[in-house]
Every structure is written in structure tokens, then in C-alpha cells.
Amino acid sequence: MNVSHLPLRVAIGAFVLNSGVSKWNLEGDGAASMHGMAVGAIPPLRRLPAEQFARLLAGTEVALGAALLLPFVPSALAGLGLLGFGGGLLRLYWATPGMHEPGSPRPTQQGVPIAKDSWLVGAGLTLLLDDVLGRAAGKRRGLGRQISRRCGRRRG
């Protein structure tokens, strides 16, 4: 893990982990409300019972939060998980009536709490791209050094 990723991973990881833990025992109306909103955006979720959906969502958040907090999980992998999770939230935002102004991505007052989750997509992309591109650049530099050593430097 790149040390510069630490503040981003800790802040988001703690937030997502806490969200998952708080949903872990969600039942009744709370689970039904969350499930109903998700079904509106992704109709196949209707097949899952509300409490099972809530537990699955909570488990996903706990796993993602833990992945972000554990330094041995590569930033690219943690970023990919964050990108997928944030993308799902944006799908929920876009597909739920009343969340954004008609024909526009601008949120309504009702949509602001979910639209703000777009930062998760940006953070996920940052972790993914920085890790992948950083590794690629490091390998190129390493290869250049290896070639230089093997060929020997000519001194004039």
C-alpha cells in the first residue's frame, strides 16, 4: 500500500465499516425501507427477502470497510471494491424517481444524501489508477535499471 493512500483508506474504510456494523441487525421496517429503495433501482433484488438483503448489504459494507483498513490489501483491489459499491449507489440515485431533476444529473433536496456518495466512485478510481499506474511506472524504471546493469555503463 502506498503511504499516500492511508488517509483516504482510513477515512472511508472507517465510515463504510461503521455503516455496515450499524446495519448488521436491521430488521422490520428499516430493512423493508432499504430493500424497497434498492428494488426500485434494481428490480431483481425483489427476489431477496428484506432482512436477507439488509444482512447482505451490511456484510458487503463490513468487508469493504475492512479491506480499505487492512494495509496488506492492495489499493487497486480496495479501489475496485469501492468503485463497484459507489457505482451501485449512483445507480440507485439515478434510477430512483425524485432523486434528481428530470433530465439532469443535478440532485433534488431528497437526492443530495445519495448523490454525495459520488465521492466513493472518485476515491475508488483514484486508488485503482494510482496503484495500477504506479506499479507500471515502477516496473518500467526497474527494467531500465536492470538493462543498464546487465549491459554495463560505458564510460568515455
PDB file of N, CA and C in Angstrom, residues 9 64 67-68 72-84 124 127-129 131-132 135:
ATOM      1  N   ARG A   9      -7.894   5.790   2.648  1.00  0.00           N
ATOM      2  CA  ARG A   9      -8.366   4.455   3.002  1.00  0.00           C
ATOM      3  C   ARG A   9      -8.887   4.395   4.436  1.00  0.00           C
ATOM      4  N   LEU A  64     -15.939  -4.431   2.746  1.00  0.00           N
ATOM      5  CA  LEU A  64     -15.286  -3.334   2.032  1.00  0.00           C
ATOM      6  C   LEU A  64     -14.546  -2.420   3.001  1.00  0.00           C
ATOM      7  N   ALA A  67     -11.416  -4.179   4.096  1.00  0.00           N
ATOM      8  CA  ALA A  67     -10.422  -4.204   3.012  1.00  0.00           C
ATOM      9  C   ALA A  67      -9.705  -2.863   2.893  1.00  0.00           C
ATOM     10  N   LEU A  68     -10.450  -1.789   3.073  1.00  0.00           N
ATOM     11  CA  LEU A  68      -9.829  -0.462   2.997  1.00  0.00           C
ATOM     12  C   LEU A  68      -8.897  -0.224   4.190  1.00  0.00           C
ATOM     13  N   PHE A  72      -2.453  -4.718   4.045  1.00  0.00           N
ATOM     14  CA  PHE A  72      -1.948  -5.729   3.120  1.00  0.00           C
ATOM     15  C   PHE A  72      -2.869  -5.960   1.926  1.00  0.00           C
ATOM     16  N   VAL A  73      -4.066  -5.368   1.936  1.00  0.00           N
ATOM     17  CA  VAL A  73      -4.960  -5.453   0.776  1.00  0.00           C
ATOM     18  C   VAL A  73      -4.480  -4.411  -0.243  1.00  0.00           C
ATOM     19  N   PRO A  74      -4.137  -4.831  -1.455  1.00  0.00           N
ATOM     20  CA  PRO A  74      -3.643  -3.870  -2.450  1.00  0.00           C
ATOM     21  C   PRO A  74      -4.655  -2.746  -2.702  1.00  0.00           C
ATOM     22  N   SER A  75      -4.150  -1.554  -2.881  1.00  0.00           N
ATOM     23  CA  SER A  75      -5.023  -0.399  -3.120  1.00  0.00           C
ATOM     24  C   SER A  75      -5.872  -0.582  -4.369  1.00  0.00           C
ATOM     25  N   ALA A  76      -5.334  -1.261  -5.378  1.00  0.00           N
ATOM     26  CA  ALA A  76      -6.110  -1.491  -6.604  1.00  0.00           C
ATOM     27  C   ALA A  76      -7.340  -2.337  -6.295  1.00  0.00           C
ATOM     28  N   LEU A  77      -7.185  -3.359  -5.465  1.00  0.00           N
ATOM     29  CA  LEU A  77      -8.306  -4.226  -5.112  1.00  0.00           C
ATOM     30  C   LEU A  77      -9.326  -3.486  -4.242  1.00  0.00           C
ATOM     31  N   ALA A  78      -8.830  -2.743  -3.248  1.00  0.00           N
ATOM     32  CA  ALA A  78      -9.728  -1.956  -2.394  1.00  0.00           C
ATOM     33  C   ALA A  78     -10.450  -0.899  -3.228  1.00  0.00           C
ATOM     34  N   GLY A  79      -9.723  -0.281  -4.157  1.00  0.00           N
ATOM     35  CA  GLY A  79     -10.326   0.727  -5.032  1.00  0.00           C
ATOM     36  C   GLY A  79     -11.374   0.141  -5.950  1.00  0.00           C
ATOM     37  N   LEU A  80     -11.131  -1.062  -6.435  1.00  0.00           N
ATOM     38  CA  LEU A  80     -12.099  -1.731  -7.298  1.00  0.00           C
ATOM     39  C   LEU A  80     -13.391  -2.018  -6.524  1.00  0.00           C
ATOM     40  N   GLY A  81     -13.255  -2.471  -5.287  1.00  0.00           N
ATOM     41  CA  GLY A  81     -14.429  -2.710  -4.452  1.00  0.00           C
ATOM     42  C   GLY A  81     -15.198  -1.431  -4.182  1.00  0.00           C
ATOM     43  N   LEU A  82     -14.462  -0.372  -3.898  1.00  0.00           N
ATOM     44  CA  LEU A  82     -15.081   0.928  -3.625  1.00  0.00           C
ATOM     45  C   LEU A  82     -15.766   1.475  -4.876  1.00  0.00           C
ATOM     46  N   LEU A  83     -15.150   1.273  -6.012  1.00  0.00           N
ATOM     47  CA  LEU A  83     -15.733   1.712  -7.282  1.00  0.00           C
ATOM     48  C   LEU A  83     -17.041   0.978  -7.556  1.00  0.00           C
ATOM     49  N   GLY A  84     -17.059  -0.322  -7.332  1.00  0.00           N
ATOM     50  CA  GLY A  84     -18.281  -1.099  -7.532  1.00  0.00           C
ATOM     51  C   GLY A  84     -19.387  -0.698  -6.572  1.00  0.00           C
ATOM     52  N   GLY A 124     -12.479   5.489  -5.312  1.00  0.00           N
ATOM     53  CA  GLY A 124     -12.171   4.158  -5.836  1.00  0.00           C
ATOM     54  C   GLY A 124     -11.314   4.231  -7.082  1.00  0.00           C
ATOM     55  N   LEU A 127      -7.674   5.237  -6.083  1.00  0.00           N
ATOM     56  CA  LEU A 127      -6.893   4.121  -5.543  1.00  0.00           C
ATOM     57  C   LEU A 127      -6.517   3.125  -6.639  1.00  0.00           C
ATOM     58  N   LEU A 128      -7.475   2.790  -7.472  1.00  0.00           N
ATOM     59  CA  LEU A 128      -7.241   1.824  -8.535  1.00  0.00           C
ATOM     60  C   LEU A 128      -6.189   2.329  -9.523  1.00  0.00           C
ATOM     61  N   LEU A 129      -6.396   3.518 -10.055  1.00  0.00           N
ATOM     62  CA  LEU A 129      -5.485   4.046 -11.072  1.00  0.00           C
ATOM     63  C   LEU A 129      -4.098   4.340 -10.509  1.00  0.00           C
ATOM     64  N   ASP A 131      -2.591   2.935  -7.998  1.00  0.00           N
ATOM     65  CA  ASP A 131      -1.886   1.692  -7.727  1.00  0.00           C
ATOM     66  C   ASP A 131      -1.437   1.015  -9.023  1.00  0.00           C
ATOM     67  N   VAL A 132      -2.339   0.904  -9.976  1.00  0.00           N
ATOM     68  CA  VAL A 132      -2.011   0.230 -11.241  1.00  0.00           C
ATOM     69  C   VAL A 132      -0.951   1.018 -12.017  1.00  0.00           C
ATOM     70  N   ARG A 135       2.452   0.989 -10.190  1.00  0.00           N
ATOM     71  CA  ARG A 135       3.162  -0.280 -10.360  1.00  0.00           C
ATOM     72  C   ARG A 135       3.775  -0.364 -11.745  1.00  0.00           C
TER      73      ARG A 135
END
